[in-house]
Amino acid sequence: MRSSNVDISALAHLIARLNADLEPEAVLQIVCDEVALALDIPVVIAGAYDEQLRVIFYMAATGVAVALAGDLLPTPTAPASPSLEIGPPYAGPAVAHCHELGAGVCGTLGLWYSERPVGALVLVLPAGQPDFAPAEYDLLLAIGDLAAQALVHATRFAAIHTRAAHLEALNTLGRALAETYALDRIFELLYEATLVLLPVVEGAIFSLLDPEQQLITCAFAILDGERLDVSEFPPLQLAPLGHGFQSNAIHLRRPIIVGSQEELFQRVPNVVYIGTPGEEAESILYVPMLSPERVVGVLQVQSFVTGTFSMAHATMLGLAANVAAVAIENARLVADLQRSNQELREAYDSTLEGWSRALDLRDHETQGHSERVTALTVRLARAAGIGEQELTYIRWGALLHDIGKMGIPDAVLLKPGTLTEEEGQVMRMHPVYAQDLLAPIVFLRPALAIPYCHHERWDGAGYPRGLRGDEIPLEARMFAVIDIWDALRSDRPYRPAWSVERVREYIHSLTGTHLDPEVVALFFRVLDGDSTDPTPLVQGANGENPQPATAEP
């Protein structure tokens, strides 16, 4: 009866300690402690069975350090049965320690659950005790049964937590990748996710596939957290199926796990790995990066421990790789679009500059005028606080400010003398002609303000619409000052260029009638190189990319 009470007390105590959300290592440590206490055994070692690798990983011990446990154990394999098997003592540095504790032979108890092995207990029995009494043996089997159940539950619980962490890592990766089109940042985020998804990552190479040249090029490499120079890894030619792990992953469109140096370097001598000679990878996982259209590249992660990676790891990393593949394709599309837009803008610029030169050549008196006023208008607009994107349209508008003169007859445009009233009415139609010419061209509509409104006056006496004050687009008000400045500072057949002081006085005389006073003041500050008053003309324009006023069609 006393023995039964002891058994019940030991089991109750074990159940109470195991009745918590524990990691597998914690479960095994509790079992080791309770077995050693209940049965007075000097050394107890516990391990969990890996079904994929078919080995036992010992991770808890009482009476000896876990690091020394391997000296007491045979090659870890699956536990034979849920019964105690007594074997001879094993040689090793830890044996002397066990002898000091009075330990002798080893016994192994397999931990089984639902007719499958889940772990093992190794008991280093006291010297002279080859076996247990029946009650002790029954208690040991009961503890083993409880330990097996608790280990399975802890493993499942840990798997749920791990899966939740993996899903959160994938979710975080997807959100982060949606916010960037920079390839380098995409690989950094993917590597951070890899650290969460895989048990050990001691080195990684992320390569991109060039489908046209059939080259696998390293885009990101890291070892022990330190970025490496990708030029250290020369591009590899995509090999036929069966002639390289990276190439095989691309051809087969599935992960490849390589688990030993022998497999790595005997089967495929030219394997690319990260590390110094003598520290070659023992395990490498290759995962293709799959977009809906094609294979984008290959992720290669490595460990210096044999058997590190499993197909479960490959599956999770494959999900992350595919998310990154879509982000890489989007980044490439954006880069191609930006490049196309830049090429298109350059083509627009070249075309508009050609139109501007053609206008200057037609009007011999103003040759070079368009380039000069354009440069000064952009300079003034930038000082006014107008954003860089809008400066493109201002530049185009300045280049095309006299495009409407294409509709003016040569007899009027090139007349050397003073125009008659009727001829003046014809000349004043050129802003309207500019509007009619440019408005149907979609990409030039934002540039209409200057060609259409640069002859409007601050007091409302201008043309073609008689706009007054702030009704006139800001870029047109700025251009009006510059147009007058350049015209009077240039030689004409009927008069020489005016002096700087005379032009300054004349422009000041037009302030408040023909010209906007604030624009005139800013113009002379810019012209004199004075930046003491940085207040922009555009409200809220300090780096906020404001929209300039535009002319209504």
Coordinates of C-alpha atoms in Angstrom, one line a residue:
M1 CA 0.0 0.0 0.0
R2 CA 2.9 2.4 0.8
S3 CA 4.4 1.5 -2.6
S4 CA 1.1 2.2 -4.3
N5 CA 0.8 5.6 -2.5
V6 CA 4.3 6.5 -3.6
D7 CA 3.5 5.6 -7.2
I8 CA 0.3 7.6 -7.2
S9 CA 2.0 10.6 -5.6
A10 CA 4.8 10.5 -8.2
L11 CA 2.4 10.2 -11.1
A12 CA 0.2 13.0 -9.6
H13 CA 3.2 15.2 -9.2
L14 CA 4.3 14.5 -12.8
I15 CA 0.9 15.2 -14.1
A16 CA 0.7 18.5 -12.3
R17 CA 4.0 19.7 -13.7
L18 CA 3.1 18.6 -17.2
N19 CA -0.3 20.3 -17.0
A20 CA 0.9 23.5 -18.8
D21 CA 1.7 24.8 -22.2
L22 CA 5.3 23.6 -22.5
E23 CA 7.9 23.3 -25.1
P24 CA 9.1 19.7 -25.9
E25 CA 12.5 20.4 -24.2
A26 CA 10.7 21.5 -21.0
V27 CA 8.5 18.4 -21.1
L28 CA 11.6 16.1 -21.4
Q29 CA 13.4 17.9 -18.6
I30 CA 10.5 17.5 -16.2
V31 CA 10.3 13.8 -17.1
C32 CA 14.1 13.4 -16.4
D33 CA 13.8 15.1 -13.1
E34 CA 10.8 13.1 -11.9
V35 CA 12.2 9.8 -13.0
A36 CA 15.5 10.5 -11.2
L37 CA 13.6 11.5 -8.1
A38 CA 10.9 8.8 -8.0
L39 CA 13.3 5.9 -8.8
D40 CA 16.5 7.2 -7.3
I41 CA 18.4 7.0 -10.6
P42 CA 21.6 9.1 -10.8
V43 CA 21.5 9.9 -14.6
V44 CA 18.4 10.2 -16.8
I45 CA 18.6 11.5 -20.4
A46 CA 15.5 12.2 -22.7
G47 CA 15.2 12.8 -26.4
A48 CA 12.5 13.3 -29.1
Y49 CA 12.3 11.2 -32.2
D50 CA 12.5 12.8 -35.6
E51 CA 10.4 10.8 -38.0
Q52 CA 11.9 12.3 -41.1
L53 CA 15.5 11.7 -40.2
R54 CA 14.7 8.6 -38.1
V55 CA 17.0 9.7 -35.3
I56 CA 16.6 10.7 -31.7
F57 CA 17.7 14.2 -30.7
Y58 CA 18.6 14.2 -27.0
M59 CA 17.7 17.5 -25.5
A60 CA 17.3 17.1 -21.7
A61 CA 19.2 15.3 -18.9
T62 CA 19.5 15.0 -15.1
G63 CA 22.8 14.1 -13.4
V64 CA 24.9 14.9 -16.5
A65 CA 25.1 17.8 -19.0
V66 CA 23.1 17.3 -22.2
A67 CA 26.3 18.1 -24.1
L68 CA 27.9 15.0 -22.6
A69 CA 24.9 12.8 -23.1
G70 CA 26.2 11.6 -26.5
D71 CA 29.2 10.0 -24.9
L72 CA 26.8 7.6 -23.0
L73 CA 24.6 6.8 -26.0
P74 CA 24.8 4.6 -29.0
T75 CA 24.1 6.0 -32.5
P76 CA 20.7 7.6 -32.0
T77 CA 18.0 5.6 -33.8
A78 CA 14.3 4.9 -33.3
P79 CA 13.5 3.4 -29.9
A80 CA 12.7 -0.3 -30.4
S81 CA 9.7 -0.6 -28.1
P82 CA 8.0 1.0 -25.1
S83 CA 9.8 -1.4 -22.7
L84 CA 13.0 -1.1 -20.8
E85 CA 16.0 -2.5 -22.6
I86 CA 19.2 -3.0 -20.5
G87 CA 22.5 -2.7 -22.4
P88 CA 26.2 -2.5 -21.5
P89 CA 27.8 0.7 -20.3
Y90 CA 29.2 3.0 -23.1
A91 CA 32.7 4.4 -23.3
G92 CA 33.3 8.1 -23.2
P93 CA 34.3 11.1 -21.1
A94 CA 30.9 11.1 -19.3
V95 CA 31.2 7.6 -18.1
A96 CA 33.8 8.5 -15.4
H97 CA 31.3 11.2 -14.2
C98 CA 28.6 8.6 -14.0
H99 CA 30.8 6.2 -12.0
E100 CA 31.4 8.9 -9.5
L101 CA 27.6 9.0 -9.0
G102 CA 27.5 5.2 -8.5
A103 CA 26.0 4.6 -11.9
G104 CA 26.6 1.4 -13.9
V105 CA 24.7 0.0 -16.9
C106 CA 22.4 1.9 -19.2
G107 CA 18.7 1.1 -19.9
T108 CA 16.6 2.6 -22.7
L109 CA 12.8 3.1 -22.5
G110 CA 11.1 3.9 -25.8
L111 CA 8.4 6.6 -25.6
W112 CA 5.6 5.5 -27.9
Y113 CA 2.2 7.1 -28.7
S114 CA -0.5 5.4 -30.8
E115 CA 1.9 2.6 -31.8
R116 CA 4.6 4.9 -33.1
P117 CA 7.8 6.1 -31.5
V118 CA 8.0 9.7 -30.3
G119 CA 11.1 9.7 -28.1
A120 CA 13.3 7.8 -25.6
L121 CA 14.5 7.8 -22.0
V122 CA 18.0 6.6 -21.2
L123 CA 18.5 5.5 -17.6
V124 CA 22.0 5.1 -16.2
L125 CA 21.2 2.6 -13.4
P126 CA 23.1 2.4 -10.1
A127 CA 25.9 -0.2 -10.1
G128 CA 24.7 -3.6 -9.1
Q129 CA 21.1 -2.9 -10.1
P130 CA 20.5 -4.7 -13.4
D131 CA 16.7 -4.3 -13.2
F132 CA 13.8 -2.8 -11.3
A133 CA 11.3 -4.3 -8.9
P134 CA 7.9 -5.0 -10.5
A135 CA 6.3 -1.9 -8.8
E136 CA 9.2 0.3 -9.9
Y137 CA 9.0 -1.1 -13.4
D138 CA 5.2 -0.4 -13.6
L139 CA 5.8 3.1 -12.3
L140 CA 8.5 3.6 -15.0
L141 CA 6.1 2.4 -17.7
A142 CA 3.4 4.7 -16.4
I143 CA 5.7 7.7 -16.4
G144 CA 6.9 6.7 -19.9
D145 CA 3.3 6.7 -21.1
L146 CA 2.5 10.1 -19.6
A147 CA 5.8 11.4 -21.0
A148 CA 4.9 10.2 -24.5
Q149 CA 1.5 11.8 -24.4
A150 CA 2.9 15.1 -23.0
L151 CA 5.7 15.1 -25.6
V152 CA 3.2 14.6 -28.5
H153 CA 0.9 17.4 -27.1
A154 CA 3.9 19.7 -26.6
T155 CA 5.2 19.0 -30.1
R156 CA 1.8 19.7 -31.6
F157 CA 1.4 22.8 -29.6
A158 CA 4.9 24.0 -30.6
A159 CA 4.0 23.2 -34.2
I160 CA 0.9 25.3 -34.0
H161 CA 2.9 28.2 -32.5
T162 CA 5.6 27.7 -35.2
R163 CA 3.0 27.6 -38.0
A164 CA 1.4 30.7 -36.6
A165 CA 4.8 32.5 -36.5
H166 CA 5.5 31.3 -40.0
L167 CA 2.1 32.6 -41.3
E168 CA 2.7 35.9 -39.5
A169 CA 6.2 36.1 -41.1
L170 CA 4.7 35.5 -44.6
N171 CA 2.0 38.1 -43.9
T172 CA 4.5 40.6 -42.7
L173 CA 6.7 39.8 -45.8
G174 CA 3.8 40.4 -48.1
R175 CA 2.8 43.7 -46.6
A176 CA 6.4 44.9 -46.6
L177 CA 7.0 43.9 -50.2
A178 CA 3.9 45.7 -51.3
E179 CA 5.6 49.0 -50.1
T180 CA 8.9 48.7 -52.1
Y181 CA 10.1 48.3 -55.6
A182 CA 13.8 48.2 -54.7
L183 CA 15.3 44.9 -55.5
D184 CA 17.9 45.1 -52.7
R185 CA 15.2 45.8 -50.1
I186 CA 13.1 42.9 -51.4
F187 CA 16.0 40.5 -50.8
E188 CA 16.6 42.0 -47.4
L189 CA 13.0 41.4 -46.4
L190 CA 13.1 37.9 -47.8
Y191 CA 16.2 37.1 -45.8
E192 CA 14.5 38.3 -42.6
A193 CA 11.6 36.0 -43.3
T194 CA 14.0 33.2 -44.0
L195 CA 15.4 33.5 -40.5
V196 CA 12.0 33.0 -39.0
L197 CA 10.9 30.2 -41.3
L198 CA 14.0 28.0 -41.1
P199 CA 15.7 26.5 -38.0
V200 CA 19.2 27.5 -38.9
V201 CA 20.4 29.8 -41.6
E202 CA 24.2 30.4 -41.6
G203 CA 24.5 31.6 -45.2
A204 CA 22.3 32.5 -48.1
I205 CA 22.6 33.2 -51.8
F206 CA 19.7 34.7 -53.7
S207 CA 20.1 34.5 -57.5
L208 CA 18.1 35.8 -60.4
L209 CA 17.6 34.1 -63.7
D210 CA 18.1 35.9 -67.0
P211 CA 15.9 33.9 -69.3
E212 CA 17.4 35.5 -72.5
Q213 CA 21.1 34.8 -71.7
Q214 CA 20.3 31.7 -69.6
L215 CA 22.4 33.0 -66.7
I216 CA 21.9 32.6 -63.0
T217 CA 23.3 35.7 -61.3
C218 CA 23.8 36.3 -57.6
A219 CA 21.8 39.3 -56.4
F220 CA 22.2 39.0 -52.7
A221 CA 24.6 37.0 -50.5
I222 CA 25.1 36.9 -46.7
L223 CA 27.1 34.9 -44.2
D224 CA 26.4 34.9 -40.5
G225 CA 24.5 38.2 -40.8
E226 CA 27.2 40.0 -42.9
R227 CA 26.4 41.1 -46.4
L228 CA 28.9 39.8 -49.0
D229 CA 30.0 41.3 -52.3
V230 CA 27.9 39.7 -55.0
S231 CA 30.8 40.0 -57.4
E232 CA 32.5 37.2 -55.5
F233 CA 29.9 34.8 -57.1
P234 CA 30.3 34.9 -60.8
P235 CA 27.2 34.2 -62.9
L236 CA 26.5 30.5 -63.7
Q237 CA 25.3 29.3 -67.0
L238 CA 21.9 27.5 -66.7
A239 CA 22.9 23.9 -67.0
P240 CA 20.9 21.0 -68.4
L241 CA 18.7 19.0 -66.0
G242 CA 20.9 16.8 -63.8
H243 CA 24.0 19.0 -64.0
G244 CA 23.6 21.4 -61.0
F245 CA 21.3 21.9 -58.1
Q246 CA 20.4 25.5 -58.9
S247 CA 19.7 24.5 -62.5
N248 CA 17.7 21.5 -61.3
A249 CA 15.5 23.6 -59.0
I250 CA 14.8 25.9 -62.0
H251 CA 14.0 23.1 -64.5
L252 CA 12.0 21.0 -62.0
R253 CA 10.3 24.1 -60.4
R254 CA 10.5 22.5 -57.0
P255 CA 12.8 22.6 -53.9
I256 CA 16.0 20.5 -53.7
I257 CA 17.5 19.5 -50.3
V258 CA 21.1 18.4 -50.2
G259 CA 22.2 17.0 -46.8
S260 CA 25.9 16.1 -46.7
Q261 CA 29.2 17.2 -48.0
E262 CA 29.6 13.9 -49.8
E263 CA 26.4 14.5 -51.6
L264 CA 27.3 18.1 -52.3
F265 CA 30.8 17.7 -53.6
Q266 CA 31.0 14.2 -55.1
R267 CA 27.8 14.3 -57.1
V268 CA 28.2 18.0 -58.2
P269 CA 31.8 19.2 -57.8
N270 CA 31.1 22.8 -58.7
V271 CA 28.6 23.6 -56.0
V272 CA 28.5 27.2 -55.0
Y273 CA 28.6 27.6 -51.2
I274 CA 29.4 30.4 -48.7
G275 CA 32.2 30.0 -46.2
T276 CA 35.9 29.4 -45.9
P277 CA 37.7 26.2 -47.0
G278 CA 37.2 23.6 -44.4
E279 CA 33.9 25.0 -43.3
E280 CA 31.8 23.9 -46.3
A281 CA 28.1 23.6 -45.9
E282 CA 26.7 20.3 -44.7
S283 CA 23.1 21.1 -45.7
I284 CA 21.8 23.3 -48.5
L285 CA 18.2 24.0 -49.5
Y286 CA 17.5 25.3 -53.0
V287 CA 14.0 26.8 -53.6
P288 CA 12.9 28.2 -57.0
M289 CA 11.2 31.6 -57.0
L290 CA 8.1 31.2 -59.0
S291 CA 6.0 34.0 -60.5
P292 CA 2.8 33.2 -62.4
E293 CA 4.6 33.6 -65.7
R294 CA 8.1 32.1 -65.1
V295 CA 10.9 31.1 -62.7
V296 CA 12.4 34.4 -61.4
G297 CA 15.4 32.9 -59.6
V298 CA 16.6 30.6 -56.9
L299 CA 17.0 30.9 -53.1
Q300 CA 20.0 29.0 -51.7
V301 CA 20.3 28.7 -47.9
Q302 CA 22.8 26.6 -46.1
S303 CA 23.8 25.2 -42.7
F304 CA 27.0 23.6 -41.4
V305 CA 24.9 20.9 -39.7
T306 CA 23.9 17.7 -41.5
G307 CA 20.1 17.2 -42.0
T308 CA 19.1 20.7 -41.1
F309 CA 16.4 21.2 -43.7
S310 CA 13.2 19.3 -44.3
M311 CA 10.5 19.4 -47.0
A312 CA 8.3 21.3 -44.5
H313 CA 11.0 24.0 -44.3
A314 CA 11.2 23.9 -48.1
T315 CA 7.4 24.3 -48.4
M316 CA 7.3 27.4 -46.1
L317 CA 10.3 29.0 -47.7
G318 CA 8.8 28.3 -51.2
L319 CA 5.7 30.3 -50.2
A320 CA 8.0 33.2 -49.2
A321 CA 10.0 32.9 -52.3
N322 CA 6.9 33.0 -54.5
V323 CA 5.6 36.1 -52.8
A324 CA 9.1 37.7 -53.3
A325 CA 9.0 36.6 -57.0
V326 CA 5.9 38.5 -57.6
A327 CA 7.4 41.6 -55.9
I328 CA 10.5 41.2 -58.1
E329 CA 8.5 41.0 -61.2
N330 CA 6.5 44.1 -60.2
A331 CA 9.7 45.9 -59.4
R332 CA 11.0 45.1 -62.9
L333 CA 7.8 46.2 -64.5
V334 CA 8.0 49.5 -62.6
A335 CA 11.6 50.0 -63.5
D336 CA 10.8 49.2 -67.2
L337 CA 7.9 51.7 -67.0
Q338 CA 10.0 54.4 -65.4
R339 CA 12.7 53.8 -68.0
S340 CA 10.1 54.0 -70.8
N341 CA 8.6 57.2 -69.3
Q342 CA 12.1 58.7 -69.1
E343 CA 12.8 57.8 -72.7
L344 CA 9.4 59.2 -73.7
R345 CA 10.0 62.4 -71.8
E346 CA 13.4 62.7 -73.4
A347 CA 11.8 62.2 -76.8
Y348 CA 9.1 64.8 -75.9
D349 CA 11.9 67.2 -74.9
S350 CA 13.8 66.7 -78.1
T351 CA 10.7 67.2 -80.2
L352 CA 9.6 70.3 -78.3
E353 CA 13.1 71.7 -78.5
G354 CA 13.1 71.1 -82.2
W355 CA 9.7 72.9 -82.5
S356 CA 11.2 75.8 -80.5
R357 CA 14.3 76.1 -82.7
A358 CA 12.1 76.0 -85.8
L359 CA 10.0 78.9 -84.4
D360 CA 13.2 80.9 -83.6
L361 CA 14.5 80.2 -87.1
R362 CA 11.3 81.5 -88.6
D363 CA 11.4 84.7 -86.6
H364 CA 15.0 85.8 -87.2
E365 CA 14.8 88.5 -84.7
T366 CA 14.3 86.1 -81.7
Q367 CA 16.8 83.3 -82.5
G368 CA 17.9 81.7 -79.2
H369 CA 15.2 83.5 -77.3
S370 CA 13.2 80.4 -76.4
E371 CA 16.2 78.5 -74.8
R372 CA 17.1 81.5 -72.8
V373 CA 13.7 82.3 -71.4
T374 CA 13.0 78.6 -70.7
A375 CA 16.1 78.2 -68.6
L376 CA 15.3 81.4 -66.6
T377 CA 11.7 80.4 -66.2
V378 CA 12.6 77.1 -64.7
R379 CA 15.0 78.8 -62.3
L380 CA 12.4 81.3 -61.2
A381 CA 9.7 78.6 -60.8
R382 CA 12.0 76.5 -58.6
A383 CA 12.6 79.5 -56.4
A384 CA 8.9 80.1 -56.2
G385 CA 8.5 76.7 -54.6
I386 CA 7.0 74.8 -57.5
G387 CA 7.7 71.0 -57.4
E388 CA 10.1 69.2 -59.7
Q389 CA 7.3 67.3 -61.5
E390 CA 5.5 70.5 -62.5
L391 CA 8.7 72.1 -63.6
T392 CA 8.7 69.7 -66.6
Y393 CA 5.4 71.2 -67.8
I394 CA 6.6 74.7 -67.1
R395 CA 9.7 74.0 -69.2
W396 CA 7.6 72.7 -72.0
G397 CA 5.3 75.7 -71.9
A398 CA 8.2 78.1 -72.0
L399 CA 9.7 76.3 -75.0
L400 CA 6.4 76.5 -76.8
H401 CA 5.3 80.0 -75.6
D402 CA 5.2 81.3 -79.2
I403 CA 3.9 78.1 -80.9
G404 CA 0.8 80.0 -81.8
K405 CA 2.8 82.2 -84.1
M406 CA 2.8 79.3 -86.6
G407 CA -0.7 80.5 -87.5
I408 CA 0.4 84.1 -88.1
P409 CA 1.1 85.0 -91.7
D410 CA 4.7 85.9 -92.6
A411 CA 3.6 89.3 -93.8
V412 CA 2.5 90.2 -90.3
L413 CA 5.1 88.1 -88.2
L414 CA 8.1 89.3 -90.2
K415 CA 7.0 92.9 -91.0
P416 CA 10.0 95.2 -90.2
G417 CA 7.9 98.2 -89.3
T418 CA 5.1 99.0 -86.9
L419 CA 2.0 96.9 -87.2
T420 CA -1.3 98.4 -88.2
E421 CA -4.3 98.0 -85.9
E422 CA -5.7 95.2 -88.0
E423 CA -2.3 93.5 -88.1
G424 CA -2.0 93.9 -84.4
Q425 CA -5.3 92.1 -84.0
V426 CA -4.0 89.3 -86.1
M427 CA -0.8 89.1 -84.0
R428 CA -2.8 89.0 -80.7
M429 CA -4.5 85.8 -81.9
H430 CA -1.3 83.7 -81.4
P431 CA -2.2 82.7 -77.8
V432 CA -5.5 81.4 -79.1
Y433 CA -3.8 79.5 -81.9
A434 CA -1.5 78.0 -79.2
Q435 CA -4.5 76.9 -77.2
D436 CA -6.2 75.4 -80.3
L437 CA -2.9 73.6 -81.3
L438 CA -1.9 72.2 -78.0
A439 CA -5.1 71.4 -76.2
P440 CA -5.8 68.2 -78.3
I441 CA -2.4 66.9 -77.3
V442 CA -3.0 65.2 -74.0
F443 CA 0.6 65.2 -72.6
L444 CA 0.9 68.9 -73.4
R445 CA -2.3 70.1 -71.7
P446 CA -0.6 70.8 -68.4
A447 CA 1.9 73.0 -70.3
L448 CA -0.8 75.3 -71.7
A449 CA -0.7 78.1 -69.1
I450 CA 2.3 79.9 -70.5
P451 CA 1.5 79.7 -74.3
Y452 CA -2.1 80.7 -73.6
C453 CA -1.8 83.3 -70.9
H454 CA 1.7 84.9 -71.0
H455 CA 0.2 88.1 -72.6
E456 CA -2.4 88.6 -69.9
R457 CA -1.7 91.6 -67.6
W458 CA -1.9 92.1 -63.8
D459 CA -4.4 94.9 -64.3
G460 CA -6.7 92.9 -66.6
A461 CA -5.8 94.8 -69.8
G462 CA -4.0 91.9 -71.4
Y463 CA -5.2 89.4 -74.0
P464 CA -6.7 87.0 -75.1
R465 CA -9.1 86.8 -72.1
G466 CA -8.4 89.8 -70.0
L467 CA -7.6 87.9 -66.9
R468 CA -6.7 90.0 -63.8
G469 CA -4.4 89.4 -60.8
D470 CA -4.3 85.9 -59.4
E471 CA -6.7 84.7 -62.2
I472 CA -3.6 84.6 -64.3
P473 CA -1.7 81.3 -63.8
L474 CA 1.5 81.8 -61.7
E475 CA 3.8 80.3 -64.4
A476 CA 2.4 82.7 -66.9
R477 CA 2.9 85.7 -64.6
M478 CA 6.5 84.6 -64.1
F479 CA 7.1 84.1 -67.8
A480 CA 5.8 87.6 -68.6
V481 CA 8.6 89.2 -66.6
I482 CA 11.2 87.0 -68.1
D483 CA 9.9 87.5 -71.7
I484 CA 10.2 91.3 -71.3
W485 CA 13.6 91.0 -69.7
D486 CA 15.0 88.9 -72.5
A487 CA 13.4 90.8 -75.3
L488 CA 14.8 94.2 -74.1
R489 CA 18.2 92.7 -73.4
S490 CA 18.6 91.4 -76.9
D491 CA 19.6 93.2 -80.1
R492 CA 16.9 93.8 -82.7
P493 CA 17.2 95.2 -86.2
Y494 CA 15.3 98.3 -85.2
R495 CA 17.2 98.9 -81.9
P496 CA 20.2 97.7 -79.9
A497 CA 19.8 95.8 -76.6
W498 CA 19.0 98.0 -73.6
S499 CA 21.3 98.2 -70.6
V500 CA 20.7 96.2 -67.5
E501 CA 19.8 99.3 -65.4
R502 CA 17.4 100.6 -68.1
V503 CA 15.6 97.2 -68.3
R504 CA 15.4 97.0 -64.5
E505 CA 13.8 100.5 -64.3
Y506 CA 11.4 99.6 -67.1
I507 CA 10.2 96.4 -65.4
H508 CA 9.8 98.1 -62.1
S509 CA 7.6 100.7 -63.9
L510 CA 5.3 97.9 -65.0
T511 CA 4.9 96.5 -61.5
G512 CA 1.2 96.6 -60.4
T513 CA -0.1 97.2 -63.9
H514 CA 1.4 94.8 -66.4
L515 CA 3.3 92.6 -64.0
D516 CA 2.7 90.9 -60.6
P517 CA 4.7 92.8 -57.9
E518 CA 5.6 89.7 -55.9
V519 CA 6.9 87.9 -59.1
V520 CA 8.9 91.0 -60.0
A521 CA 10.5 91.1 -56.5
L522 CA 11.3 87.4 -56.7
F523 CA 12.7 87.7 -60.2
F524 CA 15.2 90.3 -59.2
R525 CA 16.2 88.4 -56.1
V526 CA 16.9 85.3 -58.2
L527 CA 18.7 87.4 -60.8
D528 CA 20.9 88.9 -58.2
G529 CA 21.6 85.6 -56.5
D530 CA 20.0 86.8 -53.3
S531 CA 18.5 83.9 -51.2
T532 CA 17.9 85.8 -48.0
D533 CA 14.1 85.7 -48.5
P534 CA 13.3 82.0 -49.2
T535 CA 9.5 82.5 -48.9
P536 CA 8.0 80.7 -51.9
L537 CA 5.1 82.2 -54.0
V538 CA 3.3 78.9 -53.9
Q539 CA 1.6 78.3 -50.5
G540 CA 2.8 75.1 -48.8
A541 CA 5.4 74.6 -51.4
N542 CA 8.4 73.7 -49.2
G543 CA 9.1 70.3 -50.6
E544 CA 5.4 69.3 -50.9
N545 CA 5.3 69.2 -54.7
P546 CA 2.6 71.9 -55.2
Q547 CA 0.4 72.1 -58.2
P548 CA 0.9 75.3 -60.3
A549 CA -2.1 77.1 -61.6
T550 CA -3.1 76.1 -65.1
A551 CA -5.1 77.9 -67.8
E552 CA -8.6 76.7 -68.4
P553 CA -9.2 75.6 -72.0

